[in-house]
Structures are given as C-alpha cells and as structure tokens.
Amino acid sequence: MLAELLLPFLAAVVLIELTPGPNMAYLTIVSGQWGRRAGLATVIGVTAGLAVYMFGTALGLSQLVLRVGWLYDVLRWAGVAFLLWLAWETWRGASGDPSATDGASPHPLSLMTRGFLANVLNPKAALFYIGLLPAFTDPERDFGQQVLLLGAIHIGGALAIHLVIVIAAARAATLLAAGG
C-alpha cells in the first residue's frame, strides 16, 4: 500500500468516525440506558455491519450499487426508516425485546442484531464503503486486497472509537444516576 494513499485514508477514517452519526447516537443511548455490557453487545453488531460493507466492496458490489442508482436509494431509505423506528422505540422507552423486563437490558443477541441492522442500513457507512474507500485504492494493485486492508484499518479505528463511546456513555450515566 502506498504511503501517499494510506495517510490520507487514515485522516479520512478519523474524521468520519469522529463525526456524529447514527452509530454514535445509538451506542450512546444503549450504553447510557442499559450500561456497558449492552453497549459492547451493540458494538459487536455494528462492527459486523461494517464487515459486510468491507467484504461487499472487496467483491465489487459497490460498483453494482453505483451503476444501479436506485439500489443506493433503497438502502438509504431503509436506513432512514430503521433509524426512525429506533428513535420511536427509544422515545417510548421500549426495548423491543420481549425477554427484557421493565428497565432491564435487552438480550445481547437482540442488541447485536439491532447494531448490525443499524449499521448495514446506515447511509454514512454505505457512502464510506461505496464512494470514499475505493478512491484510496491504487488501480495498479489488486482492488480486493486493498479494500480488505483499508477496511480492516477502518474497522479497527471505528471499533476503538465505538468502545470509547460505550465506556464514556455508561460511565456518564452511572455518574448522573449517583448525583454527580
């Protein structure tokens, strides 16, 4: 990988991941409401969603989405609908998990699934993998290998930032509940 492509890519990853978006908001809400364990379960799902984009891009699916414009629109609007549903559910105070009792954290598998769906339907993640990441590849080298390397770098950076969000939100909620 050429340094002239890698360094700007690292800067883009940091900028993208520190820009508030659906993942950041959702992880903050889950961790603040149900604690660190719930947030960590959600991070697993969010990370799996990023991996789907990474592997899809490596296989060339991003080119298909770019060529068939309505596919991106369907993905984008499905993401909007899912995020609105999550917001409605949070506003109502419902976990959406029948195994969760009043105030208890939803089952980890439910949180992982929601994190996965939130990220697979996240327009920001789609745009990153479909539009931005391929711009950092060298046309003289194997596209799939470059996407896997760049995707792994992105996922590692996203994971680190998501973990910080989960820990900080859970800690802040604990401090607020204790009165400071």
PDB file of C-alpha atoms in Angstrom:
ATOM      1  CA  MET A   1       0.000   0.000   0.000  1.00  0.00           C
ATOM      2  CA  LEU A   2       1.387   3.344  -0.972  1.00  0.00           C
ATOM      3  CA  ALA A   3       2.012   5.816   1.851  1.00  0.00           C
ATOM      4  CA  GLU A   4       0.579   8.632  -0.266  1.00  0.00           C
ATOM      5  CA  LEU A   5      -2.785   6.798  -0.240  1.00  0.00           C
ATOM      6  CA  LEU A   6      -2.619   5.383   3.277  1.00  0.00           C
ATOM      7  CA  LEU A   7      -2.011   8.594   5.216  1.00  0.00           C
ATOM      8  CA  PRO A   8      -4.945  10.498   3.683  1.00  0.00           C
ATOM      9  CA  PHE A   9      -7.094   7.403   4.224  1.00  0.00           C
ATOM     10  CA  LEU A  10      -6.195   7.355   7.930  1.00  0.00           C
ATOM     11  CA  ALA A  11      -7.138  11.031   8.179  1.00  0.00           C
ATOM     12  CA  ALA A  12     -10.469  10.294   6.450  1.00  0.00           C
ATOM     13  CA  VAL A  13     -11.176   7.400   8.842  1.00  0.00           C
ATOM     14  CA  VAL A  14     -10.556   9.553  11.910  1.00  0.00           C
ATOM     15  CA  LEU A  15     -12.689  12.376  10.511  1.00  0.00           C
ATOM     16  CA  ILE A  16     -15.556  10.047   9.519  1.00  0.00           C
ATOM     17  CA  GLU A  17     -15.571   8.186  12.833  1.00  0.00           C
ATOM     18  CA  LEU A  18     -15.417  11.326  14.964  1.00  0.00           C
ATOM     19  CA  THR A  19     -18.257  12.942  13.018  1.00  0.00           C
ATOM     20  CA  PRO A  20     -21.512  12.340  14.895  1.00  0.00           C
ATOM     21  CA  GLY A  21     -23.794   9.906  13.144  1.00  0.00           C
ATOM     22  CA  PRO A  22     -26.319   7.144  13.746  1.00  0.00           C
ATOM     23  CA  ASN A  23     -23.819   4.692  15.269  1.00  0.00           C
ATOM     24  CA  MET A  24     -22.502   7.220  17.743  1.00  0.00           C
ATOM     25  CA  ALA A  25     -26.006   8.230  18.810  1.00  0.00           C
ATOM     26  CA  TYR A  26     -27.285   4.670  19.068  1.00  0.00           C
ATOM     27  CA  LEU A  27     -24.275   3.438  21.056  1.00  0.00           C
ATOM     28  CA  THR A  28     -24.610   6.390  23.431  1.00  0.00           C
ATOM     29  CA  ILE A  29     -28.312   5.720  24.001  1.00  0.00           C
ATOM     30  CA  VAL A  30     -27.875   1.976  24.540  1.00  0.00           C
ATOM     31  CA  SER A  31     -24.874   2.375  26.849  1.00  0.00           C
ATOM     32  CA  GLY A  32     -26.472   5.190  28.808  1.00  0.00           C
ATOM     33  CA  GLN A  33     -29.744   3.342  29.240  1.00  0.00           C
ATOM     34  CA  TRP A  34     -28.564  -0.235  29.821  1.00  0.00           C
ATOM     35  CA  GLY A  35     -24.863   0.023  30.622  1.00  0.00           C
ATOM     36  CA  ARG A  36     -21.512  -1.024  29.274  1.00  0.00           C
ATOM     37  CA  ARG A  37     -22.359  -4.688  28.586  1.00  0.00           C
ATOM     38  CA  ALA A  38     -25.330  -3.699  26.445  1.00  0.00           C
ATOM     39  CA  GLY A  39     -23.168  -1.172  24.602  1.00  0.00           C
ATOM     40  CA  LEU A  40     -20.462  -3.761  23.970  1.00  0.00           C
ATOM     41  CA  ALA A  41     -23.016  -6.218  22.575  1.00  0.00           C
ATOM     42  CA  THR A  42     -24.246  -3.472  20.254  1.00  0.00           C
ATOM     43  CA  VAL A  43     -20.668  -2.713  19.151  1.00  0.00           C
ATOM     44  CA  ILE A  44     -20.310  -6.341  18.032  1.00  0.00           C
ATOM     45  CA  GLY A  45     -23.305  -5.902  15.744  1.00  0.00           C
ATOM     46  CA  VAL A  46     -22.146  -2.518  14.445  1.00  0.00           C
ATOM     47  CA  THR A  47     -18.718  -3.973  13.670  1.00  0.00           C
ATOM     48  CA  ALA A  48     -20.271  -6.936  11.855  1.00  0.00           C
ATOM     49  CA  GLY A  49     -22.244  -4.437   9.757  1.00  0.00           C
ATOM     50  CA  LEU A  50     -19.018  -2.700   8.756  1.00  0.00           C
ATOM     51  CA  ALA A  51     -17.522  -6.071   7.839  1.00  0.00           C
ATOM     52  CA  VAL A  52     -20.461  -6.717   5.485  1.00  0.00           C
ATOM     53  CA  TYR A  53     -19.692  -3.473   3.675  1.00  0.00           C
ATOM     54  CA  MET A  54     -15.988  -4.262   3.576  1.00  0.00           C
ATOM     55  CA  PHE A  55     -16.482  -7.722   2.065  1.00  0.00           C
ATOM     56  CA  GLY A  56     -19.183  -6.467  -0.302  1.00  0.00           C
ATOM     57  CA  THR A  57     -16.882  -3.740  -1.579  1.00  0.00           C
ATOM     58  CA  ALA A  58     -13.986  -6.185  -1.953  1.00  0.00           C
ATOM     59  CA  LEU A  59     -16.272  -8.401  -4.067  1.00  0.00           C
ATOM     60  CA  GLY A  60     -17.224  -5.448  -6.270  1.00  0.00           C
ATOM     61  CA  LEU A  61     -20.772  -4.918  -5.011  1.00  0.00           C
ATOM     62  CA  SER A  62     -20.090  -1.201  -4.553  1.00  0.00           C
ATOM     63  CA  GLN A  63     -19.681  -0.918  -8.324  1.00  0.00           C
ATOM     64  CA  LEU A  64     -23.085  -2.522  -8.797  1.00  0.00           C
ATOM     65  CA  VAL A  65     -24.685  -0.036  -6.406  1.00  0.00           C
ATOM     66  CA  LEU A  66     -23.015   2.852  -8.229  1.00  0.00           C
ATOM     67  CA  ARG A  67     -24.257   1.586 -11.599  1.00  0.00           C
ATOM     68  CA  VAL A  68     -27.808   0.889 -10.418  1.00  0.00           C
ATOM     69  CA  GLY A  69     -28.617   4.131  -8.616  1.00  0.00           C
ATOM     70  CA  TRP A  70     -31.953   3.023  -7.194  1.00  0.00           C
ATOM     71  CA  LEU A  71     -30.177   0.351  -5.113  1.00  0.00           C
ATOM     72  CA  TYR A  72     -28.455   3.048  -3.092  1.00  0.00           C
ATOM     73  CA  ASP A  73     -31.754   4.913  -2.696  1.00  0.00           C
ATOM     74  CA  VAL A  74     -33.448   1.758  -1.376  1.00  0.00           C
ATOM     75  CA  LEU A  75     -30.588   1.217   1.077  1.00  0.00           C
ATOM     76  CA  ARG A  76     -30.649   4.837   2.172  1.00  0.00           C
ATOM     77  CA  TRP A  77     -34.414   4.986   2.751  1.00  0.00           C
ATOM     78  CA  ALA A  78     -34.436   1.632   4.538  1.00  0.00           C
ATOM     79  CA  GLY A  79     -31.780   3.088   6.833  1.00  0.00           C
ATOM     80  CA  VAL A  80     -33.827   6.204   7.482  1.00  0.00           C
ATOM     81  CA  ALA A  81     -36.893   4.085   8.284  1.00  0.00           C
ATOM     82  CA  PHE A  82     -34.920   1.834  10.643  1.00  0.00           C
ATOM     83  CA  LEU A  83     -33.349   4.777  12.469  1.00  0.00           C
ATOM     84  CA  LEU A  84     -36.755   6.438  12.862  1.00  0.00           C
ATOM     85  CA  TRP A  85     -38.112   3.178  14.268  1.00  0.00           C
ATOM     86  CA  LEU A  86     -35.220   3.006  16.761  1.00  0.00           C
ATOM     87  CA  ALA A  87     -35.824   6.619  17.757  1.00  0.00           C
ATOM     88  CA  TRP A  88     -39.549   5.970  18.235  1.00  0.00           C
ATOM     89  CA  GLU A  89     -38.821   2.903  20.314  1.00  0.00           C
ATOM     90  CA  THR A  90     -36.330   4.796  22.465  1.00  0.00           C
ATOM     91  CA  TRP A  91     -38.740   7.707  22.913  1.00  0.00           C
ATOM     92  CA  ARG A  92     -41.468   5.295  24.034  1.00  0.00           C
ATOM     93  CA  GLY A  93     -38.976   3.722  26.422  1.00  0.00           C
ATOM     94  CA  ALA A  94     -39.423   0.254  24.941  1.00  0.00           C
ATOM     95  CA  SER A  95     -36.540  -2.108  24.445  1.00  0.00           C
ATOM     96  CA  GLY A  96     -38.400  -4.091  21.818  1.00  0.00           C
ATOM     97  CA  ASP A  97     -37.089  -7.262  23.400  1.00  0.00           C
ATOM     98  CA  PRO A  98     -39.711  -9.499  24.995  1.00  0.00           C
ATOM     99  CA  SER A  99     -37.032 -11.084  27.192  1.00  0.00           C
ATOM    100  CA  ALA A 100     -36.252  -7.736  28.816  1.00  0.00           C
ATOM    101  CA  THR A 101     -38.203  -6.954  31.934  1.00  0.00           C
ATOM    102  CA  ASP A 102     -39.056  -3.418  32.973  1.00  0.00           C
ATOM    103  CA  GLY A 103     -35.796  -1.417  32.879  1.00  0.00           C
ATOM    104  CA  ALA A 104     -33.650  -4.490  32.228  1.00  0.00           C
ATOM    105  CA  SER A 105     -31.262  -4.617  29.339  1.00  0.00           C
ATOM    106  CA  PRO A 106     -32.432  -6.419  26.209  1.00  0.00           C
ATOM    107  CA  HIS A 107     -30.842  -9.776  25.404  1.00  0.00           C
ATOM    108  CA  PRO A 108     -27.309  -9.368  23.968  1.00  0.00           C
ATOM    109  CA  LEU A 109     -28.312 -11.127  20.733  1.00  0.00           C
ATOM    110  CA  SER A 110     -31.111  -8.599  20.266  1.00  0.00           C
ATOM    111  CA  LEU A 111     -28.649  -5.750  20.801  1.00  0.00           C
ATOM    112  CA  MET A 112     -26.148  -7.283  18.373  1.00  0.00           C
ATOM    113  CA  THR A 113     -28.876  -7.687  15.760  1.00  0.00           C
ATOM    114  CA  ARG A 114     -30.015  -4.099  16.177  1.00  0.00           C
ATOM    115  CA  GLY A 115     -26.435  -2.828  15.994  1.00  0.00           C
ATOM    116  CA  PHE A 116     -25.901  -4.869  12.845  1.00  0.00           C
ATOM    117  CA  LEU A 117     -29.085  -3.579  11.201  1.00  0.00           C
ATOM    118  CA  ALA A 118     -28.387  -0.016  12.291  1.00  0.00           C
ATOM    119  CA  ASN A 119     -25.014  -0.168  10.565  1.00  0.00           C
ATOM    120  CA  VAL A 120     -25.972  -2.137   7.466  1.00  0.00           C
ATOM    121  CA  LEU A 121     -28.743   0.410   6.927  1.00  0.00           C
ATOM    122  CA  ASN A 122     -26.529   3.362   7.887  1.00  0.00           C
ATOM    123  CA  PRO A 123     -26.198   5.722   4.896  1.00  0.00           C
ATOM    124  CA  LYS A 124     -22.905   7.056   6.305  1.00  0.00           C
ATOM    125  CA  ALA A 125     -21.343   3.556   6.279  1.00  0.00           C
ATOM    126  CA  ALA A 126     -22.714   2.868   2.799  1.00  0.00           C
ATOM    127  CA  LEU A 127     -21.311   6.117   1.455  1.00  0.00           C
ATOM    128  CA  PHE A 128     -17.919   5.426   3.015  1.00  0.00           C
ATOM    129  CA  TYR A 129     -17.544   1.960   1.506  1.00  0.00           C
ATOM    130  CA  ILE A 130     -19.271   2.635  -1.805  1.00  0.00           C
ATOM    131  CA  GLY A 131     -17.952   6.094  -2.584  1.00  0.00           C
ATOM    132  CA  LEU A 132     -14.952   7.012  -0.464  1.00  0.00           C
ATOM    133  CA  LEU A 133     -12.881   3.900   0.280  1.00  0.00           C
ATOM    134  CA  PRO A 134     -12.384   2.906  -3.403  1.00  0.00           C
ATOM    135  CA  ALA A 135     -10.880   6.351  -4.055  1.00  0.00           C
ATOM    136  CA  PHE A 136      -7.930   5.365  -1.832  1.00  0.00           C
ATOM    137  CA  THR A 137      -7.009   2.304  -3.875  1.00  0.00           C
ATOM    138  CA  ASP A 138      -4.210   2.065  -6.397  1.00  0.00           C
ATOM    139  CA  PRO A 139      -5.543   0.904  -9.791  1.00  0.00           C
ATOM    140  CA  GLU A 140      -2.227  -0.889 -10.419  1.00  0.00           C
ATOM    141  CA  ARG A 141      -2.763  -3.238  -7.461  1.00  0.00           C
ATOM    142  CA  ASP A 142      -5.364  -5.862  -6.569  1.00  0.00           C
ATOM    143  CA  PHE A 143      -8.554  -3.994  -5.678  1.00  0.00           C
ATOM    144  CA  GLY A 144      -9.991  -6.666  -3.358  1.00  0.00           C
ATOM    145  CA  GLN A 145      -6.818  -6.951  -1.291  1.00  0.00           C
ATOM    146  CA  GLN A 146      -6.594  -3.188  -0.912  1.00  0.00           C
ATOM    147  CA  VAL A 147     -10.226  -2.961   0.174  1.00  0.00           C
ATOM    148  CA  LEU A 148      -9.693  -5.702   2.756  1.00  0.00           C
ATOM    149  CA  LEU A 149      -6.623  -3.913   4.151  1.00  0.00           C
ATOM    150  CA  LEU A 150      -8.245  -0.480   4.164  1.00  0.00           C
ATOM    151  CA  GLY A 151     -11.467  -1.935   5.536  1.00  0.00           C
ATOM    152  CA  ALA A 152      -9.586  -3.660   8.352  1.00  0.00           C
ATOM    153  CA  ILE A 153      -7.904  -0.350   9.197  1.00  0.00           C
ATOM    154  CA  HIS A 154     -11.273   1.405   9.167  1.00  0.00           C
ATOM    155  CA  ILE A 155     -12.951  -1.265  11.277  1.00  0.00           C
ATOM    156  CA  GLY A 156     -10.095  -1.155  13.802  1.00  0.00           C
ATOM    157  CA  GLY A 157     -10.380   2.629  14.107  1.00  0.00           C
ATOM    158  CA  ALA A 158     -14.178   2.506  14.285  1.00  0.00           C
ATOM    159  CA  LEU A 159     -14.023  -0.216  16.928  1.00  0.00           C
ATOM    160  CA  ALA A 160     -11.650   1.831  19.092  1.00  0.00           C
ATOM    161  CA  ILE A 161     -13.846   4.928  18.864  1.00  0.00           C
ATOM    162  CA  HIS A 162     -17.043   2.939  19.474  1.00  0.00           C
ATOM    163  CA  LEU A 163     -15.540   1.359  22.579  1.00  0.00           C
ATOM    164  CA  VAL A 164     -14.634   4.793  23.934  1.00  0.00           C
ATOM    165  CA  ILE A 165     -18.207   5.983  23.288  1.00  0.00           C
ATOM    166  CA  VAL A 166     -19.678   2.960  25.096  1.00  0.00           C
ATOM    167  CA  ILE A 167     -17.406   3.298  28.115  1.00  0.00           C
ATOM    168  CA  ALA A 168     -17.893   7.077  28.353  1.00  0.00           C
ATOM    169  CA  ALA A 169     -21.694   6.922  27.972  1.00  0.00           C
ATOM    170  CA  ALA A 170     -22.053   4.119  30.528  1.00  0.00           C
ATOM    171  CA  ARG A 171     -19.802   5.964  32.972  1.00  0.00           C
ATOM    172  CA  ALA A 172     -21.646   9.261  32.469  1.00  0.00           C
ATOM    173  CA  ALA A 173     -24.984   7.525  33.095  1.00  0.00           C
ATOM    174  CA  THR A 174     -23.618   5.988  36.303  1.00  0.00           C
ATOM    175  CA  LEU A 175     -22.329   9.376  37.488  1.00  0.00           C
ATOM    176  CA  LEU A 176     -25.636  11.073  36.682  1.00  0.00           C
ATOM    177  CA  ALA A 177     -27.610   8.368  38.486  1.00  0.00           C
ATOM    178  CA  ALA A 178     -25.361   8.792  41.527  1.00  0.00           C
ATOM    179  CA  GLY A 179     -25.872  12.533  41.506  1.00  0.00           C
ATOM    180  CA  GLY A 180     -22.531  13.605  40.144  1.00  0.00           C
TER     181      GLY A 180
END
